[in-house]
């Protein structure tokens, strides 16, 4: 079932006018899009945002296409639309920064020291391990750096588990008394 529609002669002429407007806008857009896109990129700094900004500005230009009297000044009109649209985006942006007298500092988290201090401690620890006798050094490295069990360390070195336990215990005692490690830890 179709519904009859009454139209006036002026309404019937509107689609032809719109087609003509669309053709002139389309040819302008194709010719000037690269130049206008460079302008949009300079406003946004991001190619994706620039494309979105240009599309929005061109949509606003299309709506006002009939009202623009001097088509020689279209670039200026579109550039002004780009700037105004970008300014509106800046104004709508949510700002999470507030001015205050004192800067808020996070509470220190236990176990998270300064990375430079952690590196200094690692370096001092490795130098202290290198000062141990070769056999104790091998056992400490296998046990704590390679994370082997006492039995695995004994098997790798071909010694008994008791030997590993006593040698590691003596090595840890020497490391606790190491003067350089004491300076870094304090």
mmCIF file of C-alpha atoms in Angstrom:
data_model
loop_
_atom_site.group_PDB
_atom_site.id
_atom_site.type_symbol
_atom_site.label_atom_id
_atom_site.label_comp_id
_atom_site.label_asym_id
_atom_site.label_seq_id
_atom_site.Cartn_x
_atom_site.Cartn_y
_atom_site.Cartn_z
ATOM 1 C CA UNK A 1 0.000 0.000 0.000
ATOM 2 C CA UNK A 2 1.391 3.395 -0.933
ATOM 3 C CA UNK A 3 0.580 6.684 0.701
ATOM 4 C CA UNK A 4 -0.024 9.615 -1.644
ATOM 5 C CA UNK A 5 2.254 12.568 -0.970
ATOM 6 C CA UNK A 6 1.501 16.101 -2.035
ATOM 7 C CA UNK A 7 4.515 18.180 -2.973
ATOM 8 C CA UNK A 8 4.918 21.694 -4.154
ATOM 9 C CA UNK A 9 6.891 22.602 -7.229
ATOM 10 C CA UNK A 10 9.606 24.267 -5.104
ATOM 11 C CA UNK A 11 10.013 21.049 -3.062
ATOM 12 C CA UNK A 12 10.406 19.016 -6.231
ATOM 13 C CA UNK A 13 13.238 21.285 -7.409
ATOM 14 C CA UNK A 14 15.181 20.849 -4.133
ATOM 15 C CA UNK A 15 16.801 17.489 -4.995
ATOM 16 C CA UNK A 16 18.275 18.915 -8.194
ATOM 17 C CA UNK A 17 19.747 21.847 -6.244
ATOM 18 C CA UNK A 18 21.145 19.490 -3.608
ATOM 19 C CA UNK A 19 22.753 17.355 -6.313
ATOM 20 C CA UNK A 20 24.421 20.421 -7.772
ATOM 21 C CA UNK A 21 25.616 21.520 -4.306
ATOM 22 C CA UNK A 22 26.908 18.059 -3.576
ATOM 23 C CA UNK A 23 28.854 17.982 -6.844
ATOM 24 C CA UNK A 24 30.570 21.317 -6.198
ATOM 25 C CA UNK A 25 31.351 20.387 -2.565
ATOM 26 C CA UNK A 26 32.653 16.988 -3.640
ATOM 27 C CA UNK A 27 34.995 18.461 -6.243
ATOM 28 C CA UNK A 28 36.251 21.070 -3.738
ATOM 29 C CA UNK A 29 36.843 18.404 -1.111
ATOM 30 C CA UNK A 30 38.762 16.119 -3.502
ATOM 31 C CA UNK A 31 40.959 18.972 -4.692
ATOM 32 C CA UNK A 32 41.769 20.500 -1.305
ATOM 33 C CA UNK A 33 41.702 17.525 1.083
ATOM 34 C CA UNK A 34 45.503 16.933 1.186
ATOM 35 C CA UNK A 35 46.207 20.585 2.035
ATOM 36 C CA UNK A 36 43.466 20.715 4.654
ATOM 37 C CA UNK A 37 44.618 17.412 6.143
ATOM 38 C CA UNK A 38 48.104 18.881 6.673
ATOM 39 C CA UNK A 39 46.496 21.770 8.539
ATOM 40 C CA UNK A 40 44.503 19.338 10.675
ATOM 41 C CA UNK A 41 47.667 17.346 11.440
ATOM 42 C CA UNK A 42 49.418 20.476 12.613
ATOM 43 C CA UNK A 43 46.507 21.121 14.986
ATOM 44 C CA UNK A 44 46.319 17.613 16.426
ATOM 45 C CA UNK A 45 49.757 16.054 16.043
ATOM 46 C CA UNK A 46 48.136 12.681 15.390
ATOM 47 C CA UNK A 47 47.166 11.431 11.899
ATOM 48 C CA UNK A 48 44.040 9.626 13.109
ATOM 49 C CA UNK A 49 42.805 12.597 15.116
ATOM 50 C CA UNK A 50 43.585 14.860 12.150
ATOM 51 C CA UNK A 51 41.381 12.791 9.849
ATOM 52 C CA UNK A 52 38.534 12.907 12.371
ATOM 53 C CA UNK A 53 38.957 16.650 12.815
ATOM 54 C CA UNK A 54 38.951 17.283 9.056
ATOM 55 C CA UNK A 55 35.885 15.108 8.577
ATOM 56 C CA UNK A 56 34.009 17.053 11.250
ATOM 57 C CA UNK A 57 35.055 20.406 9.777
ATOM 58 C CA UNK A 58 34.055 19.313 6.269
ATOM 59 C CA UNK A 59 30.676 18.154 7.555
ATOM 60 C CA UNK A 60 30.130 21.598 9.089
ATOM 61 C CA UNK A 61 31.226 23.191 5.823
ATOM 62 C CA UNK A 62 28.806 21.061 3.823
ATOM 63 C CA UNK A 63 25.900 22.134 6.032
ATOM 64 C CA UNK A 64 26.815 25.789 5.444
ATOM 65 C CA UNK A 65 27.722 25.349 1.754
ATOM 66 C CA UNK A 66 24.724 27.339 0.457
ATOM 67 C CA UNK A 67 25.404 30.248 2.814
ATOM 68 C CA UNK A 68 29.043 30.693 1.779
ATOM 69 C CA UNK A 69 28.983 33.586 -0.652
ATOM 70 C CA UNK A 70 32.601 33.790 -1.760
ATOM 71 C CA UNK A 71 33.783 30.338 -2.832
ATOM 72 C CA UNK A 72 37.301 31.732 -3.338
ATOM 73 C CA UNK A 73 37.580 31.950 0.456
ATOM 74 C CA UNK A 74 36.580 28.336 1.114
ATOM 75 C CA UNK A 75 39.995 27.324 2.426
ATOM 76 C CA UNK A 76 39.827 30.060 5.031
ATOM 77 C CA UNK A 77 36.322 28.992 6.008
ATOM 78 C CA UNK A 78 37.337 25.346 6.397
ATOM 79 C CA UNK A 79 40.508 26.274 8.301
ATOM 80 C CA UNK A 80 38.440 28.388 10.679
ATOM 81 C CA UNK A 81 36.085 25.411 11.117
ATOM 82 C CA UNK A 82 39.120 23.209 11.869
ATOM 83 C CA UNK A 83 40.428 25.614 14.502
ATOM 84 C CA UNK A 84 37.020 26.155 16.090
ATOM 85 C CA UNK A 85 36.296 22.424 16.194
ATOM 86 C CA UNK A 86 39.686 21.681 17.744
ATOM 87 C CA UNK A 87 39.171 24.443 20.299
ATOM 88 C CA UNK A 88 35.792 22.944 21.224
ATOM 89 C CA UNK A 89 37.442 19.550 21.660
ATOM 90 C CA UNK A 90 40.044 21.062 23.985
ATOM 91 C CA UNK A 91 37.359 22.730 26.046
ATOM 92 C CA UNK A 92 35.325 19.543 26.372
ATOM 93 C CA UNK A 93 38.361 17.557 27.460
ATOM 94 C CA UNK A 94 38.233 16.354 31.054
ATOM 95 C CA UNK A 95 41.060 17.806 33.117
ATOM 96 C CA UNK A 96 42.308 15.715 36.014
ATOM 97 C CA UNK A 97 44.967 18.144 37.182
ATOM 98 C CA UNK A 98 44.420 20.521 40.050
ATOM 99 C CA UNK A 99 46.722 23.215 41.383
ATOM 100 C CA UNK A 100 47.826 22.664 44.972
ATOM 101 C CA UNK A 101 50.376 24.073 47.385
ATOM 102 C CA UNK A 102 52.140 20.766 48.061
ATOM 103 C CA UNK A 103 52.831 17.962 45.649
ATOM 104 C CA UNK A 104 51.270 14.715 46.825
ATOM 105 C CA UNK A 105 53.936 12.070 47.273
ATOM 106 C CA UNK A 106 53.011 8.399 47.364
ATOM 107 C CA UNK A 107 53.629 6.551 50.586
ATOM 108 C CA UNK A 108 56.832 4.520 50.383
ATOM 109 C CA UNK A 109 56.122 0.881 49.618
ATOM 110 C CA UNK A 110 58.215 -1.530 51.709
ATOM 111 C CA UNK A 111 60.625 -3.565 49.607
ATOM 112 C CA UNK A 112 60.627 -1.076 46.731
ATOM 113 C CA UNK A 113 63.733 0.993 47.121
ATOM 114 C CA UNK A 114 65.277 3.307 44.600
ATOM 115 C CA UNK A 115 66.356 1.325 41.498
ATOM 116 C CA UNK A 116 69.828 2.867 41.715
ATOM 117 C CA UNK A 117 70.161 1.658 45.306
ATOM 118 C CA UNK A 118 68.971 -1.815 44.315
ATOM 119 C CA UNK A 119 71.568 -1.954 41.535
ATOM 120 C CA UNK A 120 74.300 -0.767 43.895
ATOM 121 C CA UNK A 121 73.330 -3.514 46.353
ATOM 122 C CA UNK A 122 73.360 -6.157 43.580
ATOM 123 C CA UNK A 123 76.801 -5.012 42.436
ATOM 124 C CA UNK A 124 78.181 -5.018 45.975
ATOM 125 C CA UNK A 125 76.666 -8.454 46.605
ATOM 126 C CA UNK A 126 78.223 -9.872 43.450
ATOM 127 C CA UNK A 127 81.655 -8.425 44.364
ATOM 128 C CA UNK A 128 81.326 -9.982 47.831
ATOM 129 C CA UNK A 129 80.399 -13.359 46.321
ATOM 130 C CA UNK A 130 83.418 -13.122 44.020
ATOM 131 C CA UNK A 131 85.672 -12.686 47.117
ATOM 132 C CA UNK A 132 84.504 -16.045 48.535
ATOM 133 C CA UNK A 133 86.713 -19.126 48.044
ATOM 134 C CA UNK A 134 85.934 -20.929 44.756
ATOM 135 C CA UNK A 135 84.133 -23.894 46.366
ATOM 136 C CA UNK A 136 81.903 -21.718 48.579
ATOM 137 C CA UNK A 137 81.246 -19.343 45.669
ATOM 138 C CA UNK A 138 80.130 -22.255 43.464
ATOM 139 C CA UNK A 139 77.757 -23.521 46.147
ATOM 140 C CA UNK A 140 76.256 -20.066 46.815
ATOM 141 C CA UNK A 141 75.776 -19.408 43.112
ATOM 142 C CA UNK A 142 74.143 -22.793 42.488
ATOM 143 C CA UNK A 143 72.013 -22.611 45.620
ATOM 144 C CA UNK A 144 70.807 -18.992 45.489
ATOM 145 C CA UNK A 145 71.428 -17.611 41.993
ATOM 146 C CA UNK A 146 70.510 -20.780 40.096
ATOM 147 C CA UNK A 147 67.873 -21.681 42.741
ATOM 148 C CA UNK A 148 68.906 -25.328 43.052
ATOM 149 C CA UNK A 149 68.025 -27.343 46.137
ATOM 150 C CA UNK A 150 70.737 -28.551 48.507
ATOM 151 C CA UNK A 151 70.479 -32.050 47.032
ATOM 152 C CA UNK A 152 70.737 -30.768 43.453
ATOM 153 C CA UNK A 153 73.724 -28.577 44.367
ATOM 154 C CA UNK A 154 75.429 -31.568 46.029
ATOM 155 C CA UNK A 155 74.778 -33.698 42.944
ATOM 156 C CA UNK A 156 76.168 -31.078 40.531
ATOM 157 C CA UNK A 157 79.336 -30.605 42.595
ATOM 158 C CA UNK A 158 79.726 -34.292 43.515
ATOM 159 C CA UNK A 159 79.694 -33.690 47.277
ATOM 160 C CA UNK A 160 77.381 -34.659 50.107
ATOM 161 C CA UNK A 161 74.340 -32.634 51.149
ATOM 162 C CA UNK A 162 75.955 -31.998 54.543
ATOM 163 C CA UNK A 163 79.001 -30.490 52.854
ATOM 164 C CA UNK A 164 76.764 -28.146 50.882
ATOM 165 C CA UNK A 165 74.896 -27.126 54.049
ATOM 166 C CA UNK A 166 78.045 -26.377 56.033
ATOM 167 C CA UNK A 167 79.859 -24.610 53.167
ATOM 168 C CA UNK A 168 76.849 -22.444 52.345
ATOM 169 C CA UNK A 169 76.397 -21.609 56.022
ATOM 170 C CA UNK A 170 80.051 -20.461 56.291
ATOM 171 C CA UNK A 171 79.736 -18.489 53.046
ATOM 172 C CA UNK A 172 76.599 -16.704 54.258
ATOM 173 C CA UNK A 173 78.391 -15.856 57.505
ATOM 174 C CA UNK A 174 81.233 -14.261 55.512
ATOM 175 C CA UNK A 175 78.749 -12.318 53.413
ATOM 176 C CA UNK A 176 76.977 -11.011 56.525
ATOM 177 C CA UNK A 177 80.313 -9.758 57.878
ATOM 178 C CA UNK A 178 81.446 -8.212 54.580
ATOM 179 C CA UNK A 179 82.248 -4.543 55.201
ATOM 180 C CA UNK A 180 81.270 -3.372 51.722
ATOM 181 C CA UNK A 181 77.812 -4.948 51.979
ATOM 182 C CA UNK A 182 77.336 -3.340 55.378
ATOM 183 C CA UNK A 183 77.976 0.121 53.881
ATOM 184 C CA UNK A 184 75.527 -0.414 51.015
ATOM 185 C CA UNK A 185 72.726 -1.768 53.205
ATOM 186 C CA UNK A 186 72.863 1.160 55.652
#
